[in-house]
Amino acid sequence: MIDVRDIKTRYDEIAKNIKDRYMNVDLEKIAADMDRRSALLSQTEALRARRNETASKMKGKIDPETRQALIEEGKAIKEELAAKEAELSAIDQVFQEEVRTIPNYYSPEAPIGKEDKDNLAIKFFGEPTRFPFKAKDHVQLGEDLDILDFESGAKVSGQKFYYIKNKGVILQMALERYAMDIVLKHGFTPFITPDIAKEEILQGIGFNPRGAESNIYTIEGTGTCLVGTAEITLGGYYSGEILDKKDLPIRMTGLSHCFRREAGGAGQYSKGLYRVHQFSKLEMFIYCLPEESDAFHKEILSIEEEIFQGLGIPYRIVDTATGDLGAPAYRKFDIEAWMPGRGDEGEYGEVTSTSNCTDYQARSLNIRYRDDDGKLKFVHMLNGTAMALSRAVVAVMENYQEEDGSIRIPEALVPYCGFDRIERK
RNA sequence: GGAGAGAUGUCCGAGUGGUCGAAGGAGCCGGACUCGAAAUCCGGUGUAGUGCUCUGCAUUACCGAGGGUUCGAAUCCCUCUCUCUCCGCCA
């Protein structure tokens, strides 16, 4: 969340931010509720002050008559206070929820635009892979090679679930370990995180676990949810804590399963492994000083590039437009890998995403550090995909396919796989 | 899953209705001593709001979370969460 005082001091900026992000937030109402809330708060506090004053008059020995009078006065205050507190708590609850709908500020460098097609391609690596034959998509390849089974996934678990089989399993594990080794080389501490997290943590990270459009599976009656990414569990790791400045930056990388409802996410571009209800992902996460977050954001992006360059997969980087940033992000870069089987003649498809969320998540989760001036300040928090296994598998399979339907293993993965191709039995 | 114990500031830890925002210690900051450092000694040191006559003063809240009792709650009661010990079960 943003600093609530900004609603007063940076009103126009917030209004412009909401507009440029194409979001629906009624800022006028929020500001009005804020005024009502502070009026009630000061009335409540005045009453509490009177209550405390009355109570403290009774500390020592006093004559019974005075005592009785004070008790009567205290009782009256108590009643009045209870009514005022009820009123305050009602408006406060509304206000707190409203504040959370205000998005983070966006970077002055982020492109302004409504949706993903307004994202700005800022770099290309490699040439899109072309074949002298008609490229197959990973669904076809996977079924022919007996390494992906969507039919059984649908039968047992529902649509958009899948089984990975045979050498496909080894390929996924190889990708996982390959990415992990690169990330570790850059000083990240490895974690395997819980796949379930509390709603308050989800909310602190900026996910909305409720509502029809929510992408989150909630576990009924427990107050917990299946995580959609290890960003949630890595970002929650230090919630409520005060970090030592000399420990910053903290670099973490976490492997988790990721669960997403993907309601209404069907269609040709969501085919196969590209958009599924469950996948594994290795995520990078950094807690750092505010003045360092831009630099660390670029560092995460360069590690993501290193991972895909090492696999020899062509990609482009896009600078995400304001309307597509998501509420917590100040700036976001996606890597889109070339996927020869996507669309008619191949398309770029998102494989990583890295966001600088500045202090937006830290404020909700209350993660601070003590600065040299002795003051507590919010850290900046950044996340980025090291490797989303399902989509990386798509990219490898489709870029490394052969005319006979077999798949070569990228050189960098051969030591991790122990074989150099997957072919039909 | 059953039984018991516990959760207090940056950390450790005392406190069982009003004199408690909270003893003591550690840490940190400042100072003394020192050529300098260590040791020692002295002083200071919570967070988040709000108001004002704004390098300060006043005030509210916060002792795991949420409710309750009371004129008054860190302290009493209830619910929940988490931690520890023992038993059971188990990959």
Coordinates of C-alpha atoms (C1' of nucleotides) in Angstrom, one line a residue:
Chain A
M1 CA 0.0 0.0 0.0
I2 CA 1.0 3.6 -0.4
D3 CA 1.5 6.0 2.6
V4 CA -2.0 7.2 3.6
R5 CA -0.7 10.7 4.1
D6 CA 0.0 10.9 0.4
I7 CA -3.8 11.1 -0.2
K8 CA -3.5 14.6 1.2
T9 CA -0.1 15.6 0.0
R10 CA 0.1 14.0 -3.4
Y11 CA -3.5 13.8 -4.4
D12 CA -3.1 15.0 -8.0
E13 CA -0.2 12.6 -8.6
I14 CA -2.2 9.7 -7.3
A15 CA -5.2 10.6 -9.5
K16 CA -3.0 10.8 -12.5
N17 CA -1.3 7.5 -11.6
I18 CA -4.7 5.7 -11.4
K19 CA -5.7 7.2 -14.7
D20 CA -2.5 6.2 -16.5
R21 CA -2.9 2.7 -15.1
Y22 CA -6.4 2.6 -16.4
M23 CA -7.7 1.5 -13.0
N24 CA -11.0 2.2 -11.4
V25 CA -10.4 3.7 -8.0
D26 CA -12.7 6.3 -6.5
L27 CA -10.1 8.6 -5.0
E28 CA -12.6 11.3 -4.1
K29 CA -14.5 8.9 -1.9
I30 CA -11.3 7.6 -0.3
A31 CA -10.3 11.2 0.6
A32 CA -13.7 11.9 2.0
D33 CA -13.6 8.7 4.1
M34 CA -10.2 9.7 5.3
D35 CA -11.6 13.0 6.6
R36 CA -14.5 11.4 8.3
R37 CA -12.2 8.9 9.8
S38 CA -9.8 11.5 11.2
A39 CA -12.6 13.5 12.7
L40 CA -14.0 10.5 14.4
L41 CA -10.5 9.5 15.5
S42 CA -9.8 12.8 17.3
Q43 CA -13.2 12.7 19.0
T44 CA -12.5 9.2 20.2
E45 CA -9.1 10.1 21.4
A46 CA -10.5 13.1 23.3
L47 CA -12.9 10.8 25.1
R48 CA -10.1 8.3 25.9
A49 CA -8.1 11.2 27.3
R50 CA -11.0 12.1 29.6
R51 CA -11.5 8.4 30.6
N52 CA -7.8 8.2 31.5
E53 CA -7.9 11.4 33.5
T54 CA -10.9 10.3 35.5
A55 CA -9.4 6.9 36.2
S56 CA -6.1 8.3 37.3
K57 CA -7.9 10.6 39.9
M58 CA -8.8 7.4 41.7
K59 CA -5.3 6.1 42.1
G60 CA -4.7 7.2 45.7
K61 CA -6.9 7.2 48.8
I62 CA -10.0 9.4 48.4
D63 CA -13.2 9.8 50.3
P64 CA -16.0 7.4 49.2
E65 CA -18.3 10.2 48.0
T66 CA -15.8 11.6 45.6
R67 CA -14.9 8.1 44.5
Q68 CA -18.5 7.3 43.7
A69 CA -18.9 10.5 41.7
L70 CA -15.9 9.6 39.7
I71 CA -17.1 6.1 39.0
E72 CA -20.4 7.5 37.8
E73 CA -18.5 9.9 35.5
G74 CA -16.3 7.1 34.3
K75 CA -19.4 5.0 33.4
A76 CA -20.9 7.8 31.4
I77 CA -17.7 8.2 29.4
K78 CA -17.4 4.5 28.9
E79 CA -20.8 4.4 27.2
E80 CA -20.2 7.4 25.0
L81 CA -16.8 6.0 24.1
A82 CA -18.2 2.7 23.1
A83 CA -20.6 4.3 20.7
K84 CA -17.9 6.5 19.1
E85 CA -15.5 3.5 18.8
A86 CA -18.1 1.5 17.0
E87 CA -18.6 4.3 14.5
L88 CA -14.9 4.7 14.1
S89 CA -14.2 1.1 13.5
A90 CA -16.8 0.8 10.8
I91 CA -15.4 3.7 8.8
D92 CA -11.8 2.6 9.5
Q93 CA -12.5 -0.8 8.1
V94 CA -13.9 0.7 4.9
F95 CA -11.0 3.1 4.6
Q96 CA -8.3 0.5 5.1
E97 CA -9.7 -1.6 2.3
E98 CA -10.0 1.4 0.0
V99 CA -6.5 2.5 0.6
R100 CA -5.2 -0.9 -0.5
T101 CA -6.8 -0.4 -3.8
I102 CA -4.6 2.6 -4.6
P103 CA -1.8 1.4 -6.8
N104 CA 1.9 2.0 -6.3
Y105 CA 3.4 5.0 -8.2
Y106 CA 4.9 4.1 -11.5
S107 CA 8.4 4.9 -12.7
P108 CA 8.8 8.0 -14.8
E109 CA 10.6 5.8 -17.3
A110 CA 7.7 3.3 -17.7
P111 CA 5.8 3.5 -21.0
I112 CA 2.3 4.9 -20.6
G113 CA -0.3 2.7 -22.2
K114 CA -3.4 0.6 -21.5
E115 CA -2.5 -3.0 -22.1
D116 CA 0.2 -5.5 -23.1
K117 CA 0.3 -4.4 -26.7
D118 CA 1.5 -1.0 -25.4
N119 CA 4.5 -2.6 -23.8
L120 CA 7.7 -1.4 -25.3
A121 CA 10.2 -3.9 -26.7
I122 CA 13.6 -2.6 -25.6
K123 CA 16.0 -5.3 -26.6
F124 CA 16.2 -8.4 -28.9
F125 CA 18.5 -11.4 -28.5
G126 CA 18.9 -13.8 -31.3
E127 CA 16.8 -14.2 -34.4
P128 CA 13.4 -16.0 -34.2
T129 CA 14.1 -19.7 -34.9
R130 CA 13.0 -20.8 -38.4
F131 CA 12.7 -24.3 -39.7
P132 CA 12.7 -25.7 -43.2
F133 CA 9.6 -27.6 -42.2
K134 CA 6.3 -26.7 -40.5
A135 CA 7.0 -26.3 -36.8
K136 CA 4.9 -28.2 -34.4
D137 CA 3.8 -26.8 -31.1
H138 CA 4.8 -28.3 -27.8
V139 CA 1.5 -30.0 -27.3
Q140 CA 1.9 -32.0 -30.5
L141 CA 5.6 -32.7 -29.8
G142 CA 4.9 -33.7 -26.2
E143 CA 2.2 -36.1 -27.0
D144 CA 4.1 -37.7 -29.9
L145 CA 7.2 -38.1 -27.7
D146 CA 5.1 -39.3 -24.8
I147 CA 6.5 -36.7 -22.4
L148 CA 3.3 -34.6 -21.9
D149 CA -0.1 -36.0 -21.1
F150 CA -2.9 -33.4 -21.0
E151 CA -5.7 -35.9 -21.4
S152 CA -5.0 -37.8 -18.2
G153 CA -4.4 -34.5 -16.4
A154 CA -7.9 -33.4 -17.5
K155 CA -9.4 -36.7 -16.5
V156 CA -7.9 -36.8 -13.0
S157 CA -7.6 -33.2 -12.0
G158 CA -9.6 -31.1 -14.6
Q159 CA -8.8 -29.0 -17.6
K160 CA -5.4 -27.2 -17.6
F161 CA -3.8 -29.9 -15.6
Y162 CA -1.2 -32.2 -17.1
Y163 CA 1.3 -35.0 -16.4
I164 CA 4.9 -34.7 -17.4
K165 CA 6.4 -38.1 -18.2
N166 CA 9.6 -39.9 -19.1
K167 CA 12.4 -37.7 -20.3
G168 CA 10.2 -34.7 -20.0
V169 CA 10.5 -35.1 -16.2
I170 CA 14.3 -35.1 -16.4
L171 CA 14.2 -32.1 -18.8
Q172 CA 12.2 -30.1 -16.3
M173 CA 14.4 -31.1 -13.4
A174 CA 17.5 -30.2 -15.5
L175 CA 16.1 -26.8 -16.2
E176 CA 15.3 -26.3 -12.6
R177 CA 18.8 -27.1 -11.5
Y178 CA 20.5 -25.2 -14.4
A179 CA 18.6 -22.1 -13.4
M180 CA 19.3 -22.6 -9.7
D181 CA 23.1 -22.9 -10.4
I182 CA 23.2 -19.6 -12.3
V183 CA 21.2 -17.8 -9.6
L184 CA 23.4 -19.2 -6.8
K185 CA 26.4 -18.0 -8.6
H186 CA 25.0 -14.5 -8.1
G187 CA 24.9 -14.8 -4.4
F188 CA 21.2 -15.7 -3.8
T189 CA 20.3 -17.9 -0.8
P190 CA 18.2 -20.9 -2.0
F191 CA 14.9 -21.8 -0.5
I192 CA 12.1 -24.3 -1.1
T193 CA 9.1 -22.4 0.2
P194 CA 5.7 -23.5 1.4
D195 CA 3.0 -23.8 -1.3
I196 CA 0.4 -22.3 1.0
A197 CA 0.3 -18.9 2.6
K198 CA -2.0 -16.9 4.8
E199 CA -4.4 -14.4 3.2
E200 CA -2.8 -11.5 5.0
I201 CA 0.5 -12.2 3.4
L202 CA -1.1 -12.5 0.0
Q203 CA -2.8 -9.2 0.5
G204 CA 0.5 -7.6 1.7
I205 CA 2.2 -8.7 -1.5
G206 CA -0.7 -7.2 -3.4
F207 CA -2.8 -10.2 -4.4
N208 CA -6.5 -10.2 -3.9
P209 CA -7.5 -13.7 -2.7
R210 CA -11.2 -13.0 -3.1
G211 CA -13.6 -12.1 -5.8
A212 CA -14.6 -13.6 -9.1
E213 CA -11.5 -12.4 -11.0
S214 CA -9.1 -13.6 -8.4
N215 CA -6.4 -15.9 -9.8
I216 CA -5.9 -17.4 -6.3
Y217 CA -7.2 -20.7 -5.0
T218 CA -8.3 -20.2 -1.4
I219 CA -8.5 -23.1 1.0
E220 CA -12.0 -22.9 2.6
G221 CA -12.2 -22.3 6.3
T222 CA -8.5 -22.0 6.9
G223 CA -7.6 -18.4 6.0
T224 CA -4.9 -19.7 3.7
C225 CA -4.4 -19.9 0.0
L226 CA -2.4 -21.9 -2.5
V227 CA 0.5 -19.6 -3.6
G228 CA 0.6 -18.4 -7.2
T229 CA 4.3 -17.7 -6.9
A230 CA 7.1 -17.9 -4.4
E231 CA 7.1 -14.1 -4.5
I232 CA 4.4 -14.5 -1.8
T233 CA 6.4 -16.7 0.5
L234 CA 9.7 -15.0 -0.1
G235 CA 8.2 -11.6 0.4
G236 CA 6.3 -12.7 3.5
Y237 CA 9.5 -14.2 5.0
Y238 CA 10.5 -11.0 6.8
S239 CA 7.0 -9.6 7.4
G240 CA 6.8 -7.5 10.6
E241 CA 10.5 -7.5 11.0
I242 CA 13.2 -4.8 11.3
L243 CA 16.2 -5.7 9.2
D244 CA 19.7 -4.7 10.0
K245 CA 20.9 -2.2 7.4
K246 CA 24.3 -4.0 7.1
D247 CA 22.5 -7.2 6.1
L248 CA 21.0 -5.5 3.0
P249 CA 20.7 -6.4 0.2
I250 CA 19.1 -9.7 1.0
R251 CA 19.0 -12.0 -2.1
M252 CA 16.8 -15.0 -1.9
T253 CA 15.7 -17.5 -4.5
G254 CA 12.8 -19.8 -3.9
L255 CA 11.4 -22.9 -5.6
S256 CA 7.7 -23.5 -5.2
H257 CA 4.7 -24.9 -7.0
C258 CA 2.5 -22.2 -8.3
F259 CA -1.3 -22.5 -8.5
R260 CA -3.5 -20.2 -10.6
R261 CA -7.2 -20.4 -11.2
E262 CA -6.9 -18.8 -14.6
A263 CA -10.6 -18.3 -14.9
G264 CA -11.5 -17.5 -18.5
G265 CA -7.9 -18.0 -19.7
A266 CA -8.7 -20.2 -22.6
G267 CA -7.9 -19.7 -26.2
Q268 CA -5.2 -20.5 -28.7
Y269 CA -2.5 -18.4 -27.0
S270 CA -3.1 -20.3 -23.7
K271 CA -2.7 -23.7 -25.2
G272 CA -1.0 -26.6 -23.5
L273 CA 1.6 -25.8 -20.9
Y274 CA 1.6 -22.1 -21.6
R275 CA -1.3 -21.4 -19.2
V276 CA -2.0 -24.0 -16.6
H277 CA -3.4 -24.3 -13.1
Q278 CA -0.2 -25.7 -11.6
F279 CA 3.5 -25.3 -12.4
S280 CA 6.9 -25.0 -10.7
K281 CA 8.9 -21.9 -10.6
L282 CA 12.2 -20.7 -9.3
E283 CA 11.8 -17.1 -8.2
M284 CA 14.4 -14.5 -7.3
F285 CA 13.7 -11.9 -4.6
I286 CA 15.6 -9.0 -3.2
Y287 CA 15.2 -6.8 -0.2
C288 CA 17.3 -3.6 -0.5
L289 CA 17.8 0.0 0.4
P290 CA 15.5 2.4 -1.5
E291 CA 18.3 4.1 -3.4
E292 CA 19.5 0.8 -4.7
S293 CA 16.3 -0.8 -6.1
D294 CA 16.7 0.5 -9.7
A295 CA 20.1 -1.1 -9.9
F296 CA 19.0 -4.4 -8.4
H297 CA 16.1 -4.5 -10.8
K298 CA 18.5 -4.3 -13.7
E299 CA 20.6 -7.0 -12.0
I300 CA 17.7 -9.4 -11.8
L301 CA 16.9 -8.7 -15.5
S302 CA 20.4 -9.5 -16.5
I303 CA 20.4 -12.8 -14.6
E304 CA 17.2 -13.7 -16.4
E305 CA 18.9 -12.9 -19.7
E306 CA 21.9 -15.0 -18.7
I307 CA 19.6 -18.0 -18.1
F308 CA 17.9 -17.7 -21.5
Q309 CA 21.0 -16.8 -23.4
G310 CA 22.7 -19.9 -21.9
L311 CA 19.9 -22.0 -23.4
G312 CA 20.3 -20.4 -26.8
I313 CA 16.7 -19.3 -26.9
P314 CA 15.9 -16.1 -28.8
Y315 CA 14.0 -13.5 -26.8
R316 CA 13.0 -9.9 -26.5
I317 CA 12.7 -7.7 -23.4
V318 CA 9.6 -5.6 -23.0
D319 CA 9.3 -2.6 -20.7
T320 CA 5.8 -3.0 -19.3
A321 CA 3.2 -0.3 -19.9
T322 CA 1.5 1.4 -17.0
G323 CA -1.9 -0.2 -17.6
D324 CA -0.3 -3.7 -17.5
L325 CA 2.0 -3.2 -14.5
G326 CA -0.3 -4.5 -11.7
A327 CA -0.9 -2.5 -8.6
P328 CA 2.3 -3.2 -6.6
A329 CA 4.9 -2.6 -9.4
Y330 CA 6.7 0.6 -10.0
R331 CA 8.4 -0.8 -13.1
K332 CA 8.3 -4.2 -14.7
F333 CA 10.4 -5.9 -17.4
D334 CA 9.3 -9.2 -19.1
I335 CA 11.4 -11.5 -21.1
E336 CA 9.4 -13.0 -24.0
A337 CA 11.0 -16.1 -25.5
W338 CA 10.5 -17.0 -29.1
M339 CA 8.0 -19.9 -29.3
P340 CA 7.9 -21.4 -32.9
G341 CA 4.7 -23.3 -32.2
R342 CA 2.8 -20.3 -30.9
G343 CA 0.3 -18.8 -33.3
D344 CA 0.6 -19.6 -37.0
E345 CA 4.3 -18.9 -37.5
G346 CA 5.6 -18.5 -34.0
E347 CA 5.3 -15.7 -31.5
Y348 CA 7.1 -14.3 -28.5
G349 CA 5.6 -15.6 -25.3
E350 CA 6.3 -14.3 -21.7
V351 CA 8.7 -16.5 -19.8
T352 CA 9.9 -14.2 -17.0
S353 CA 8.8 -11.0 -15.3
T354 CA 10.7 -8.9 -12.9
S355 CA 9.1 -6.1 -10.9
N356 CA 10.5 -3.3 -8.7
C357 CA 7.7 -2.9 -6.1
T358 CA 9.6 -0.2 -4.2
D359 CA 8.2 0.2 -0.7
Y360 CA 4.6 -0.7 -1.7
Q361 CA 4.7 -4.3 -0.3
A362 CA 7.1 -3.4 2.5
R363 CA 4.6 -0.9 3.9
S364 CA 1.7 -3.4 3.9
L365 CA 3.9 -6.1 5.4
N366 CA 5.7 -3.7 7.7
I367 CA 9.3 -4.6 6.7
R368 CA 11.7 -1.9 7.7
Y369 CA 15.4 -1.1 8.4
R370 CA 17.0 1.4 10.7
D371 CA 18.8 4.0 8.7
D372 CA 22.0 5.9 9.7
D373 CA 19.8 8.8 11.0
G374 CA 18.2 6.4 13.5
K375 CA 14.9 6.4 11.7
L376 CA 13.0 3.3 10.6
K377 CA 12.4 3.2 6.9
F378 CA 10.7 0.8 4.6
V379 CA 12.9 -1.5 2.5
H380 CA 12.4 -1.8 -1.3
M381 CA 11.3 -5.2 -2.5
L382 CA 11.9 -6.7 -5.9
N383 CA 11.0 -10.0 -7.5
G384 CA 11.8 -11.7 -10.7
T385 CA 11.3 -15.1 -12.4
A386 CA 14.5 -17.2 -12.6
M387 CA 12.6 -19.9 -14.4
A388 CA 8.9 -20.7 -14.8
L389 CA 9.4 -24.4 -15.6
S390 CA 6.3 -25.0 -17.6
R391 CA 7.0 -22.1 -20.0
A392 CA 10.7 -22.8 -20.2
V393 CA 9.8 -26.4 -21.2
V394 CA 7.6 -24.9 -24.0
A395 CA 10.5 -22.7 -25.2
V396 CA 13.1 -25.5 -25.2
M397 CA 10.8 -28.0 -26.9
E398 CA 9.6 -25.7 -29.7
N399 CA 13.0 -24.1 -30.4
Y400 CA 14.9 -27.4 -30.4
Q401 CA 12.5 -29.6 -32.4
E402 CA 13.8 -31.5 -35.4
E403 CA 11.9 -32.4 -38.5
D404 CA 11.3 -36.0 -37.3
G405 CA 9.6 -34.7 -34.1
S406 CA 12.5 -35.4 -31.8
I407 CA 14.0 -32.7 -29.5
R408 CA 17.6 -31.8 -29.1
I409 CA 18.7 -30.9 -25.6
P410 CA 20.4 -27.5 -25.4
E411 CA 24.1 -27.9 -24.8
A412 CA 24.0 -26.3 -21.4
L413 CA 21.4 -28.8 -20.2
V414 CA 23.1 -32.0 -21.4
P415 CA 25.2 -32.4 -18.3
Y416 CA 22.0 -32.0 -16.2
C417 CA 20.0 -34.3 -18.3
G418 CA 22.4 -37.1 -19.0
F419 CA 21.1 -37.4 -22.6
D420 CA 21.3 -35.1 -25.6
R421 CA 17.9 -35.7 -27.3
I422 CA 14.4 -36.9 -26.7
E423 CA 13.1 -39.0 -29.5
R424 CA 10.2 -41.2 -30.4
K425 CA 10.4 -44.7 -29.0
Chain B
rG1 C1' -4.4 -35.9 17.8
rG2 C1' -3.9 -35.8 23.7
rA3 C1' -1.6 -33.3 28.2
rG4 C1' 1.2 -29.3 30.1
rA5 C1' 4.2 -24.6 29.8
rG6 C1' 4.9 -20.1 27.4
rA7 C1' 4.5 -15.4 23.9
rU8 C1' 6.6 -8.4 27.1
rG9 C1' 10.8 -3.1 23.5
rU10 C1' 16.4 -4.1 18.5
rC11 C1' 17.7 -8.6 21.6
rC12 C1' 17.6 -11.2 26.6
rG13 C1' 14.4 -10.7 30.6
rA14 C1' 11.3 -8.7 35.3
rG15 C1' 6.5 -7.5 36.2
rU16 C1' -0.1 -11.0 38.3
rG17 C1' -5.7 -4.5 38.6
rG18 C1' -4.2 2.1 39.5
rU19 C1' 2.5 4.6 41.5
rC20 C1' 3.9 0.7 34.2
rG21 C1' 5.6 2.7 28.1
rA22 C1' 7.0 -0.9 31.3
rA23 C1' 12.8 -2.9 36.3
rG24 C1' 17.5 -5.0 35.1
rG25 C1' 21.0 -6.5 31.4
rA26 C1' 22.8 -6.6 26.2
rG27 C1' 23.1 -3.7 21.9
rC28 C1' 23.3 1.2 19.9
rC29 C1' 24.5 6.7 20.3
rG30 C1' 27.1 10.7 23.0
rG31 C1' 30.7 11.9 26.7
rA32 C1' 34.9 10.9 30.3
rC33 C1' 39.6 8.2 30.7
rU34 C1' 43.5 6.8 26.6
rC35 C1' 48.7 8.4 21.9
rG36 C1' 44.7 5.1 20.0
rA37 C1' 41.8 0.9 21.1
rA38 C1' 39.9 -2.6 24.8
rA39 C1' 38.2 -2.5 29.7
rU40 C1' 35.8 0.9 33.1
rC41 C1' 32.6 5.0 34.4
rC42 C1' 28.6 8.9 33.3
rG43 C1' 24.4 10.1 30.3
rG44 C1' 20.9 9.1 26.4
rU45 C1' 18.1 5.5 23.6
rG46 C1' 10.7 2.0 21.6
rU47 C1' 7.0 2.3 17.5
rA48 C1' 2.8 4.5 15.1
rG49 C1' -0.8 8.4 15.0
rU50 C1' -3.0 13.3 16.2
rG51 C1' -2.8 18.5 17.8
rC52 C1' 0.0 22.8 18.7
rU53 C1' 2.9 28.4 20.5
rC54 C1' 6.9 22.5 16.0
rU55 C1' 15.1 21.4 16.7
rG56 C1' 10.1 21.3 21.5
rC57 C1' 5.4 20.3 24.2
rA58 C1' 0.8 17.9 24.8
rU59 C1' -2.1 13.7 23.7
rU60 C1' -3.9 8.7 21.9
rA61 C1' -2.7 3.6 20.8
rC62 C1' 0.5 -0.5 21.1
rC63 C1' 3.2 -6.0 26.4
rG64 C1' 1.4 -12.6 20.2
rA65 C1' -4.0 -11.5 17.6
rG66 C1' -9.1 -10.6 18.5
rG67 C1' -13.1 -10.1 22.0
rG68 C1' -14.9 -9.5 27.2
rU69 C1' -15.0 -7.9 32.7
rU70 C1' -13.8 -3.0 35.2
rC71 C1' -14.4 3.8 36.7
rG72 C1' -9.3 1.8 35.4
rA73 C1' -6.1 -4.2 32.2
rA74 C1' 0.7 -6.1 30.3
rU75 C1' -1.8 -8.0 34.8
rC76 C1' -8.5 -11.1 35.4
rC77 C1' -11.9 -14.1 31.8
rC78 C1' -12.9 -16.2 26.7
rU79 C1' -11.5 -17.4 21.6
rC80 C1' -7.6 -17.9 18.1
rU81 C1' -2.4 -18.2 16.3
rC82 C1' 2.4 -19.5 17.2
rU83 C1' 6.6 -21.7 20.2
rC84 C1' 8.5 -25.4 23.7
rU85 C1' 8.1 -30.2 26.6
rC86 C1' 5.9 -35.1 27.1
rC87 C1' 2.7 -39.0 24.8
rG88 C1' 0.5 -40.9 20.3
rC89 C1' 0.7 -41.3 15.0
rC90 C1' 3.5 -41.0 10.6
rA91 C1' 6.5 -40.0 4.8

